[in-house]
mmCIF file of C-alpha atoms in Angstrom:
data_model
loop_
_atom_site.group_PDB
_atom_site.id
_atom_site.type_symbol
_atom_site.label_atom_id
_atom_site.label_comp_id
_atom_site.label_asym_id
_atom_site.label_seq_id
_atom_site.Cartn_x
_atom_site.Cartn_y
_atom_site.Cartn_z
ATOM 1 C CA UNK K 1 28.896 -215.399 69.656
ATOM 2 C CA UNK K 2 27.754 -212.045 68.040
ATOM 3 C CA UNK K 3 25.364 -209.877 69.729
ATOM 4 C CA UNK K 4 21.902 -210.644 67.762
ATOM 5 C CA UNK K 5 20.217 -214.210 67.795
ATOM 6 C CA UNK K 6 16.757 -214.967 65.742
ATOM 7 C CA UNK K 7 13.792 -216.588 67.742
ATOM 8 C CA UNK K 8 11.037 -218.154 66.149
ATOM 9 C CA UNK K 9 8.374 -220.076 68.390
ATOM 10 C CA UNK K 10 6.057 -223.078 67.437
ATOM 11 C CA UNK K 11 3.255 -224.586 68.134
ATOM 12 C CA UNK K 12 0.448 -227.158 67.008
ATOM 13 C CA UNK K 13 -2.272 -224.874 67.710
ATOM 14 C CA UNK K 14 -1.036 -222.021 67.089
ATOM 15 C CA UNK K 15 1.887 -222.442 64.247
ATOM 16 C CA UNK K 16 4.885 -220.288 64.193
ATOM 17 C CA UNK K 17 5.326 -217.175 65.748
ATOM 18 C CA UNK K 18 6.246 -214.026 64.229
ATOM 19 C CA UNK K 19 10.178 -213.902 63.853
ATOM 20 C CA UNK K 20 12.274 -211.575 66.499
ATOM 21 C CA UNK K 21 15.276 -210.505 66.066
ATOM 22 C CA UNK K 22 16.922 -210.036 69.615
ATOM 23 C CA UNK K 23 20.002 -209.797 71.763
ATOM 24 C CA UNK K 24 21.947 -212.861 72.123
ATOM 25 C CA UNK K 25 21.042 -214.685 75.575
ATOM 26 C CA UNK K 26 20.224 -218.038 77.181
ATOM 27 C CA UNK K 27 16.923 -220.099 76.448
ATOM 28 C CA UNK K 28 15.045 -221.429 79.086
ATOM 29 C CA UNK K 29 14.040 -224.763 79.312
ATOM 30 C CA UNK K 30 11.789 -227.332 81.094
ATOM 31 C CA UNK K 31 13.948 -230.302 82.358
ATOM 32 C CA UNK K 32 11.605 -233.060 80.389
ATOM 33 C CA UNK K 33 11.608 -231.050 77.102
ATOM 34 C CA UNK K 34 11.964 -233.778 74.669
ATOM 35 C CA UNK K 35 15.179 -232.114 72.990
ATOM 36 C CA UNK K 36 17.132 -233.330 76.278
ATOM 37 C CA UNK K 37 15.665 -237.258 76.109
ATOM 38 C CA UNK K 38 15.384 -237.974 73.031
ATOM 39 C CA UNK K 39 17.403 -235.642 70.889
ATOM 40 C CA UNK K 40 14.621 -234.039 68.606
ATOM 41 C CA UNK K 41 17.233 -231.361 67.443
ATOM 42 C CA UNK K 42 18.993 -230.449 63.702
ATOM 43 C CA UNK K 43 20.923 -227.969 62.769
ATOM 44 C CA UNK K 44 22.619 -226.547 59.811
ATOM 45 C CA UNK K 45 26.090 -225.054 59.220
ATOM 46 C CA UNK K 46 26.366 -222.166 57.135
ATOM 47 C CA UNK K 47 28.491 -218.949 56.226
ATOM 48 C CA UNK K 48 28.506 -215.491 55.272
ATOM 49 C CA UNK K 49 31.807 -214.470 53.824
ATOM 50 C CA UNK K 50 32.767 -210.150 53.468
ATOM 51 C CA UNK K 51 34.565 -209.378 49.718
ATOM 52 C CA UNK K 52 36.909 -206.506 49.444
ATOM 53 C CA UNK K 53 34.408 -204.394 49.031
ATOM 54 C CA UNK K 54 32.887 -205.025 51.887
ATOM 55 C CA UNK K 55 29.696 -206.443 50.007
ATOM 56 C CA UNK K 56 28.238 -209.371 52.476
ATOM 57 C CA UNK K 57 27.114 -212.787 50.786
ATOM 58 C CA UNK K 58 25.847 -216.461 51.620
ATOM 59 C CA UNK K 59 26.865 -219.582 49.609
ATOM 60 C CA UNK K 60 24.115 -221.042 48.098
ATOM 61 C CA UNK K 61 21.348 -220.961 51.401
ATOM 62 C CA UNK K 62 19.126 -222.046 49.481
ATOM 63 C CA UNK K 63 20.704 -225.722 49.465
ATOM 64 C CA UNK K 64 20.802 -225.436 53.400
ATOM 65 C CA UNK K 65 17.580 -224.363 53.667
ATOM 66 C CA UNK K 66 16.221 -227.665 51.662
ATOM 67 C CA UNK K 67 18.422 -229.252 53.456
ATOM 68 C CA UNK K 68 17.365 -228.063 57.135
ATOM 69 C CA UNK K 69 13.918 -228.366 56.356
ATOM 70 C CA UNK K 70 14.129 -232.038 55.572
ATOM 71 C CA UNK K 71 16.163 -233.034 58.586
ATOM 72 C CA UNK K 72 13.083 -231.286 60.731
ATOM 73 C CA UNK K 73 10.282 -232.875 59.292
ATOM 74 C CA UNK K 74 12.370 -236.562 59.096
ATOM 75 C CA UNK K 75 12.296 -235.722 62.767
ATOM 76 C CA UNK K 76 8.860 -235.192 63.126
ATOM 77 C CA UNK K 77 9.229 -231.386 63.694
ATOM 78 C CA UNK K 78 7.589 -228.930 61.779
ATOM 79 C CA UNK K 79 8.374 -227.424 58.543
ATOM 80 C CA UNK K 80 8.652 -224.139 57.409
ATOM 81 C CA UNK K 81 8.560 -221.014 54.606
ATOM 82 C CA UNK K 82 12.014 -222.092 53.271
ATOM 83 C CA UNK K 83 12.125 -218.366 51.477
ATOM 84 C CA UNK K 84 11.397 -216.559 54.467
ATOM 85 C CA UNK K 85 13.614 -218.272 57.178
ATOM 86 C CA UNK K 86 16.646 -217.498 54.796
ATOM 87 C CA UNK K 87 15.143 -213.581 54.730
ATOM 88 C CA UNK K 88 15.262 -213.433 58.250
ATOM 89 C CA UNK K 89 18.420 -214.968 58.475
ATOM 90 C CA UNK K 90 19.591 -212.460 56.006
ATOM 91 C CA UNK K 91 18.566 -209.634 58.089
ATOM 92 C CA UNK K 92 20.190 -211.262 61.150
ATOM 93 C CA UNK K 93 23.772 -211.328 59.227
ATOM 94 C CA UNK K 94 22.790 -207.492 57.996
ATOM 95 C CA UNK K 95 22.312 -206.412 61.628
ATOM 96 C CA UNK K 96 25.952 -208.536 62.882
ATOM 97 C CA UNK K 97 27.875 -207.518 59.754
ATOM 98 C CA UNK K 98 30.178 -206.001 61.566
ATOM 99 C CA UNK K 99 31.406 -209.533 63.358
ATOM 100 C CA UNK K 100 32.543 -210.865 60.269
ATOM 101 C CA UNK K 101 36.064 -210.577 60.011
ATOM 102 C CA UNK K 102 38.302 -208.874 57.576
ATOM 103 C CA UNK K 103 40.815 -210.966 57.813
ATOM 104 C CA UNK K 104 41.432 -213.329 54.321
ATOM 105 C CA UNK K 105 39.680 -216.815 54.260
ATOM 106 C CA UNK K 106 38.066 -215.533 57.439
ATOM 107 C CA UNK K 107 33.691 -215.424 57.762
ATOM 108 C CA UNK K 108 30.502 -215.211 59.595
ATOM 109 C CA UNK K 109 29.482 -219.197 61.076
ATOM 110 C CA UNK K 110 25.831 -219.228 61.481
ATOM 111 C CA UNK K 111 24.007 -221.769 63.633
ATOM 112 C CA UNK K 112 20.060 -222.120 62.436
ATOM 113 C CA UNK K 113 19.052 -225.188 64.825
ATOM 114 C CA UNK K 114 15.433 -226.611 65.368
ATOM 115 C CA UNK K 115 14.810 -228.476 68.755
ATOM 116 C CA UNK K 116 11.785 -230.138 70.493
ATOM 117 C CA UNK K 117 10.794 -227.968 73.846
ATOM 118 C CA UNK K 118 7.730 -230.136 74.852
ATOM 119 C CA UNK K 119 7.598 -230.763 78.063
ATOM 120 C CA UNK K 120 6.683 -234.443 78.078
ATOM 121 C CA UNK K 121 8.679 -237.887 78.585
ATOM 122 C CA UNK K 122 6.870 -239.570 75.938
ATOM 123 C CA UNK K 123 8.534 -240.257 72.567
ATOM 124 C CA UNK K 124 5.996 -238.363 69.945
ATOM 125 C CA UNK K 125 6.027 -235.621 67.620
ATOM 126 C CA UNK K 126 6.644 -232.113 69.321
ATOM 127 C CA UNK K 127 3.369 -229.904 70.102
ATOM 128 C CA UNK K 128 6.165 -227.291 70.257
ATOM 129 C CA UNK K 129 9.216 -226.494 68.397
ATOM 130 C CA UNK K 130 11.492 -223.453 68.536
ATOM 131 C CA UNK K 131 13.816 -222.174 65.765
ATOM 132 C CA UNK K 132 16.732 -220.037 66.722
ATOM 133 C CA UNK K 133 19.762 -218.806 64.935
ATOM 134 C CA UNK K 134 23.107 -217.900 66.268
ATOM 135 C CA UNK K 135 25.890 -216.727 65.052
ATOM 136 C CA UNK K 136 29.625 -215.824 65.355
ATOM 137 C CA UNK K 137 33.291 -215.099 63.801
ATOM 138 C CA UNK K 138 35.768 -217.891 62.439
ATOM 139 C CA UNK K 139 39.068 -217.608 61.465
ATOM 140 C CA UNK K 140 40.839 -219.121 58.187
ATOM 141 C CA UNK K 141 40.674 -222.992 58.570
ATOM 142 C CA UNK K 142 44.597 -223.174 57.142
ATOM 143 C CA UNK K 143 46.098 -220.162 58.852
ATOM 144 C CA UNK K 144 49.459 -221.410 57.816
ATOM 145 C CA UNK K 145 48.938 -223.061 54.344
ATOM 146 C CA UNK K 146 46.741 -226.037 53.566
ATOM 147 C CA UNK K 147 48.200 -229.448 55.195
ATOM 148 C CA UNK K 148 47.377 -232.889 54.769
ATOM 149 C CA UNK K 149 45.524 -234.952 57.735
ATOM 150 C CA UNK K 150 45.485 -238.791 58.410
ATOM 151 C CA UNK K 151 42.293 -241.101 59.343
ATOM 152 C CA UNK K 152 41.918 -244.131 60.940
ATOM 153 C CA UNK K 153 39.377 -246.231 59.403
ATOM 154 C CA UNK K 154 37.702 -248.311 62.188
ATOM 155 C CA UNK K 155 35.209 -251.002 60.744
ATOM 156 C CA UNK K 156 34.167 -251.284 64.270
ATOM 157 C CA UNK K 157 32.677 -247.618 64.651
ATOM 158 C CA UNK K 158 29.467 -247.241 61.673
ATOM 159 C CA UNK K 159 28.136 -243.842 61.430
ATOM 160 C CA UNK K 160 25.415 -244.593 59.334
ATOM 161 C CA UNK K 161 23.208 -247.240 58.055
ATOM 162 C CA UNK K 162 20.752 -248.050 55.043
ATOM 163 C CA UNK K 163 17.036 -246.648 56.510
ATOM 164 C CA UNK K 164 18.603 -243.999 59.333
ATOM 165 C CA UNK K 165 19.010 -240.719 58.878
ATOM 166 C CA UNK K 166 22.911 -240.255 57.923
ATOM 167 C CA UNK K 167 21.622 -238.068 55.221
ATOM 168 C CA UNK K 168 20.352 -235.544 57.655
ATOM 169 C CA UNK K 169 22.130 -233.229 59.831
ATOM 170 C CA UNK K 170 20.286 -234.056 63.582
ATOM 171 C CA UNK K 171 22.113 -233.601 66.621
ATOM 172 C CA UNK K 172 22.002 -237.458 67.403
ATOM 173 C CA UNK K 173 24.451 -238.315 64.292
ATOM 174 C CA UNK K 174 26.852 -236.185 65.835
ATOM 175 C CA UNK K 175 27.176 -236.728 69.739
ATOM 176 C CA UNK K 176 28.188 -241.098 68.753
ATOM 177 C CA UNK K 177 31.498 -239.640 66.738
ATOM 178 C CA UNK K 178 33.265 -238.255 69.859
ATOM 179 C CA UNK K 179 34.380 -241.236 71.184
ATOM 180 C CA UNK K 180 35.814 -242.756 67.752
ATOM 181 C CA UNK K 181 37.343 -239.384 67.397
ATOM 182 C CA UNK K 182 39.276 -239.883 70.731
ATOM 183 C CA UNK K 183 40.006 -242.998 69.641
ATOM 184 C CA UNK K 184 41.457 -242.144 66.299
ATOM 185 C CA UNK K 185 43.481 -239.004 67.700
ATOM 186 C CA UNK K 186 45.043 -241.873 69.918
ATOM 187 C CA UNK K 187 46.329 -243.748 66.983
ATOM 188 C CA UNK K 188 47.824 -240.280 65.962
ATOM 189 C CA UNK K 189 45.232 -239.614 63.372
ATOM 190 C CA UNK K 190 43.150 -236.664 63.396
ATOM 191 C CA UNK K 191 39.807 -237.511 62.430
ATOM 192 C CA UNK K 192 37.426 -240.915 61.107
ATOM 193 C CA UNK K 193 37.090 -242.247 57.856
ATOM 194 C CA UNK K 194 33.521 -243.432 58.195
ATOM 195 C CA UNK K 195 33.027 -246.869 56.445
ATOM 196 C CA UNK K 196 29.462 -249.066 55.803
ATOM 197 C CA UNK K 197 30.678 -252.561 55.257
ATOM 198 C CA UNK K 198 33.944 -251.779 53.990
ATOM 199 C CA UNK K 199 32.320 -248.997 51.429
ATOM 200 C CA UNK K 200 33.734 -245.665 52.084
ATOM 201 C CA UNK K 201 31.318 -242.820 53.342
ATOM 202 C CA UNK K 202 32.551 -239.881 55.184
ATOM 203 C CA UNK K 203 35.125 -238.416 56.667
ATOM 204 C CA UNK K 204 34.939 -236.834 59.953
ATOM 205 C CA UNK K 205 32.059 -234.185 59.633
ATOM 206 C CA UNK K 206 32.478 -233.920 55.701
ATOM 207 C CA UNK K 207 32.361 -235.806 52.468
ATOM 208 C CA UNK K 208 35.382 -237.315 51.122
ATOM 209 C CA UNK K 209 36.886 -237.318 47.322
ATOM 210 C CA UNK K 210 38.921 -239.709 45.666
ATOM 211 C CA UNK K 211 41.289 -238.116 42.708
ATOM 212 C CA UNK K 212 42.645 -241.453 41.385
ATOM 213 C CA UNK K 213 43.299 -243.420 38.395
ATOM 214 C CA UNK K 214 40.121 -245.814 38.169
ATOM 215 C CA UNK K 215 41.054 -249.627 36.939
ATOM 216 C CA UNK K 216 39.627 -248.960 33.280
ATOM 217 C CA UNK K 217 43.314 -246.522 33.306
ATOM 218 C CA UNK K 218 41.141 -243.162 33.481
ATOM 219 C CA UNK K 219 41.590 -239.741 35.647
ATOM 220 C CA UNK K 220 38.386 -239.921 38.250
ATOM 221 C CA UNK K 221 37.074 -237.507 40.784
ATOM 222 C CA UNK K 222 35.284 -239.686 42.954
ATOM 223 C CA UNK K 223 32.647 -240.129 46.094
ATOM 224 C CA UNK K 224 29.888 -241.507 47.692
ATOM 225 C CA UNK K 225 26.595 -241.473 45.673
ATOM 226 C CA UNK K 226 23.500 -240.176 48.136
ATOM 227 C CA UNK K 227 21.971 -243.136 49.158
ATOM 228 C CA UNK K 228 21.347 -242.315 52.429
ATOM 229 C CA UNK K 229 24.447 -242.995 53.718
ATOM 230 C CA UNK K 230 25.943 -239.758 53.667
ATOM 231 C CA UNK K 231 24.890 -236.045 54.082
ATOM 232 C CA UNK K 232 24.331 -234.153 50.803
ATOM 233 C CA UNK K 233 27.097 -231.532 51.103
ATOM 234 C CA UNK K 234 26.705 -227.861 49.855
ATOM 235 C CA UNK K 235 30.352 -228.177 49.103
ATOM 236 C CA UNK K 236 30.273 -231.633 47.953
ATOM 237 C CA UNK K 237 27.595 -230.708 45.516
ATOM 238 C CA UNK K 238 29.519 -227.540 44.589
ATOM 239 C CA UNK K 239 32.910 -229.368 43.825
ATOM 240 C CA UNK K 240 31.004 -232.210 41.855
ATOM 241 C CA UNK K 241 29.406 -229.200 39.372
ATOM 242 C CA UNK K 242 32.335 -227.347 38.977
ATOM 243 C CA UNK K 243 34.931 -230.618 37.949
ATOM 244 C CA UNK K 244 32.382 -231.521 35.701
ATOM 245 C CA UNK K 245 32.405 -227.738 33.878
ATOM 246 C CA UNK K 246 35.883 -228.695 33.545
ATOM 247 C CA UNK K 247 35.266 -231.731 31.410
ATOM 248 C CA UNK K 248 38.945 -232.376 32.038
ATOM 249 C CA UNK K 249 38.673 -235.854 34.065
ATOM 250 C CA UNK K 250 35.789 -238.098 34.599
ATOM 251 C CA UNK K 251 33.448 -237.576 37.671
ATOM 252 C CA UNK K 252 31.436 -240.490 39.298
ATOM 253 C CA UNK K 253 29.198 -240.546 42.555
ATOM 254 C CA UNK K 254 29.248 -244.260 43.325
ATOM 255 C CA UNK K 255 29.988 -246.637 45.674
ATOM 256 C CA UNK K 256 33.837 -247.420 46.601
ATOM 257 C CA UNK K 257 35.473 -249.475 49.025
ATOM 258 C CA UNK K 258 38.875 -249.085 51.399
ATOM 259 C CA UNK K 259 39.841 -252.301 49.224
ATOM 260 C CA UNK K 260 39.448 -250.472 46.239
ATOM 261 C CA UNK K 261 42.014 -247.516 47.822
ATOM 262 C CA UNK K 262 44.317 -250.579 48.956
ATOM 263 C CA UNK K 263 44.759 -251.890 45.912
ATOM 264 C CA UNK K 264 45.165 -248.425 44.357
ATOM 265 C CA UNK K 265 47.500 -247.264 46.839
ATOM 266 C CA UNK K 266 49.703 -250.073 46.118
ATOM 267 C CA UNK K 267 49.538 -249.320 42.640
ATOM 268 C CA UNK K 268 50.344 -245.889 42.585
ATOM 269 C CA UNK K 269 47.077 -244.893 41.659
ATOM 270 C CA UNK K 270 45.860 -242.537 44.109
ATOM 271 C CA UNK K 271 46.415 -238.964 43.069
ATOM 272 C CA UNK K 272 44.651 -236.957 45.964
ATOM 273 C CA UNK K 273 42.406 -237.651 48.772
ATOM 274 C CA UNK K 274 40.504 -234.758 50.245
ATOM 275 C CA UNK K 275 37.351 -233.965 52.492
ATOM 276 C CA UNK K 276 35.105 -231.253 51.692
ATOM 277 C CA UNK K 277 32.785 -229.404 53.790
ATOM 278 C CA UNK K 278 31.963 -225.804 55.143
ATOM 279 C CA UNK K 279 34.365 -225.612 57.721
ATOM 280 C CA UNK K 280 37.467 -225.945 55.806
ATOM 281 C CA UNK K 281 35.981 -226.074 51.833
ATOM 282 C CA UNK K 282 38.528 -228.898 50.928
ATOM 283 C CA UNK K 283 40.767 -230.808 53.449
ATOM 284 C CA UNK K 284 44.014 -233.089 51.758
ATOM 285 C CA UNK K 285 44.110 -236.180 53.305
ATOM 286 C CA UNK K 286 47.582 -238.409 53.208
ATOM 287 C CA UNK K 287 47.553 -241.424 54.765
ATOM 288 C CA UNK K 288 44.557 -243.788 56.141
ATOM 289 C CA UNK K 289 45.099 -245.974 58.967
ATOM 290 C CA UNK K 290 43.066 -249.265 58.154
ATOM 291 C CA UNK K 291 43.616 -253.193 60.363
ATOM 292 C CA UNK K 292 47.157 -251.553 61.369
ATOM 293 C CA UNK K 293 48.035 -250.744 58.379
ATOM 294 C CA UNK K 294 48.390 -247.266 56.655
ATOM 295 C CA UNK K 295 46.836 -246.327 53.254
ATOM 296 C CA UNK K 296 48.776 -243.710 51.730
ATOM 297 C CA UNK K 297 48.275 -240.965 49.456
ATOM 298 C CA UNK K 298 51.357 -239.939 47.262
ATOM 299 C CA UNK K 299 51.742 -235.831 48.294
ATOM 300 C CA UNK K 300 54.903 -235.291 47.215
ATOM 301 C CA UNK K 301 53.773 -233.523 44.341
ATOM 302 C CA UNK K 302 51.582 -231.807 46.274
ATOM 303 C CA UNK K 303 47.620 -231.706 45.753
ATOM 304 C CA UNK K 304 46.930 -229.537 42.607
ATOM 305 C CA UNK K 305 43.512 -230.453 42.544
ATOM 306 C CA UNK K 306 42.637 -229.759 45.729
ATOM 307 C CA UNK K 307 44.207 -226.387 45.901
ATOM 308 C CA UNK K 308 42.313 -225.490 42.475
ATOM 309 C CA UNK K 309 38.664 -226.505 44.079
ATOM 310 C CA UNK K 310 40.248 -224.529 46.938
ATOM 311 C CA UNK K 311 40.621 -221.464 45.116
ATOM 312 C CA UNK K 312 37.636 -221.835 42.984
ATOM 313 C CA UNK K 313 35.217 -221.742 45.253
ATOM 314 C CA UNK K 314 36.409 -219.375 47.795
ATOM 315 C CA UNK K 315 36.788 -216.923 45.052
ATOM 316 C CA UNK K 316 33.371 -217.331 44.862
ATOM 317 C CA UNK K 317 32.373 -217.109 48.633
ATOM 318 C CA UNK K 318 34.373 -213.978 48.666
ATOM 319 C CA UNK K 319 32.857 -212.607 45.938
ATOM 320 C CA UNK K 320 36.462 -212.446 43.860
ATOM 321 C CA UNK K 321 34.116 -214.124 41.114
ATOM 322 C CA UNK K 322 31.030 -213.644 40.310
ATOM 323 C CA UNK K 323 28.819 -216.383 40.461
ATOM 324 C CA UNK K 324 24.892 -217.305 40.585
ATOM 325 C CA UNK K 325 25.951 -219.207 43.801
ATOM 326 C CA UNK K 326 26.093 -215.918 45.860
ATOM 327 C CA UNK K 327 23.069 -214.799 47.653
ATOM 328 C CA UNK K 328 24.007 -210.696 48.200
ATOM 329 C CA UNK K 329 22.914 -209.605 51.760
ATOM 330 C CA UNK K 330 24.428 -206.641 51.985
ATOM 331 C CA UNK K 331 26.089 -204.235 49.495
ATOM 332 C CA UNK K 332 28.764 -202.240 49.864
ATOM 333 C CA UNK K 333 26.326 -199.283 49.404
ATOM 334 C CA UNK K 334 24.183 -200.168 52.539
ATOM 335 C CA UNK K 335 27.149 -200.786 54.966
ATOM 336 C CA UNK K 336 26.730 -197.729 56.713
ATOM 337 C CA UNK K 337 23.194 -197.610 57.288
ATOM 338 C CA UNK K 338 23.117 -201.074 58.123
ATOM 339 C CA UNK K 339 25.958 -200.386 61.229
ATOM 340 C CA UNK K 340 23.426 -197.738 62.360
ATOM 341 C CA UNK K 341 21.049 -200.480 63.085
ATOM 342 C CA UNK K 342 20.818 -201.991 66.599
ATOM 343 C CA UNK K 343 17.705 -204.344 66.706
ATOM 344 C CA UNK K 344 15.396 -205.352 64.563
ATOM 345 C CA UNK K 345 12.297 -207.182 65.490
ATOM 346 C CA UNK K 346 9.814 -208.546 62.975
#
């Protein structure tokens, strides 16, 4: 973790608390705060990326920021100034610049997480809330070149359901996937494909693309329209804006099934298969382990596609591009003052 952390305090009575910037350290907690019973907690997952340079941006925060503040208040936790949560956690990156990396594809994770810390056993609404924010360095996803994973698609494992909250990032959604996970890395398979029904969802902890030749004979991008089902990805919305700039191919969000990829794989129709999320931007995906039986994804041709998203957007992050997508939070001109600065409290 880096050395800074951002603490922000709620309650009923008294709303939020004036933001504080402070040295990364433990939070105490009462043992019947209703974060540890009942799982009143989200998150979000975010990055700020250093450009040669040595300018600091964020991808698009805003989107997280909608994003976060919808999984709090589907939670029955409070909301919040979207604008001035993504200042302070602006001024938190300025004041832990120096932990982001300078090695290529490498970047700043930050953690903004919301949880319950009432002190009560009953199952209501939070009188009290706290917002933190934590970050710390990550390497390159693909140190060694991008490489193509396999899935095992369990029917008997649903991550989400029509009414939940699949479309939200809560810490409940996540702690149910580690045993499937276990399961699938059994099978030799390194993550889930997430299927409703036999409709296919997500993949793992990110959204999942189709590149494939539909049955009307046509090139098409596609994945899972946002019905609830799945979590509206920064990247996934990202990737869906820029293939559709390229007019090159058509691009659908609806609903498709593991029969549908079957019948396609069979076919030869499949061109790529790739998740998408922050970790990793795009992940190529080559075979699917379904009843038994694999799925497979033709990559002996490689995955142009995927390496093009790849390189679009991260030449973006990095600020190789310029973009409207990049929120500046530091220039190049500021660095050294900015190093100078220890604390901040606000």
């Amino acid at each position: 973790m880096s050395d800074h952390m951002l603490v922000v305090n709620w309650t009923a009575k008294s709303g939020w608390s004036a933001p504080m910037i402070k040295p990364f350290d433990y939070i105490p907690m009462h043992p019947a705060s209703s974060v540890l019973h009942y799982g009143l907690a989200c998150f979000e997952g975010m990055k700020a990326y250093k450009s040669a340079d040595e300018s600091i941006y964020m991808f698009r925060p805003n989107e997280n920021m909608n994003r976060f503040h919808g999984s709090s208040t589907r939670l029955g936790m409070p909301g919040f100034d979207k604008d001035e949560l993504l200042k302070c956690i602006a001024e938190l990156v300025r004041v832990d610049q120096s932990w982001i990396p300078d090695a290529e594809n490498s970047s700043l994770y930050i953690r903004p997480t919301m949880i319950s810390t009432e002190s009560t056993l009953g199952v209501k609404s939070p009188s009290s809330a706290m917002l933190f924010v934590i970050t710390g360095p990550v390497g390159p996803y693909f140190s060694t070149g991008i490489k193509p994973i396999s899935l095992l698609a369990d029917p008997n494992f649903v991550r989400s359901w029509p009414g939940g909250i699949g479309d939200k990032k809560a810490g409940g959604n996540y702690g149910p996937t580690i045993y499937p996970q276990h399961i699938a890395e059994s099978k030799g398979c390194a993550q889930c494909l997430w299927l409703y029904n036999d409709q296919v969802t997500e993949v793992g902890t990110m959204n999942i693309f189709m590149y494939w030749i539909n049955e009307q004979g046509e090139d098409e991008l596609i994945t899972a329209p946002l019905t609830g089902l799945i979590l509206p990805g920064v990247t996934r919305k990202s990737l869906l804006e820029l293939a559709r700039e390229w007019n090159e191919f058509k691009v659908s969000e609806k609903t498709y099934t593991i029969h549908q990829m079957i019948k396609a794989s069979k076919e030869g129709r499949i061109k790529e298969v790739f998740g998408a999320g922050t970790g990793c931007v795009v992940l190529p995906i080559e075979k699917i382990l379904f009843n038994d039986e694999f799925v497979r994804v033709d990559t002996s041709n490689g995955f142009p596609l995927t390496e093009r998203l790849f390189k679009e957007l991260t030449d973006i992050q990095y600020g190789r591009k310029s973009h409207h997508w990049s929120y500046l939070v530091s220039s190049n001109e500021t660095l050294d003052l900015m190093k100078k600065k220890q604390k901040v409290a606000f």
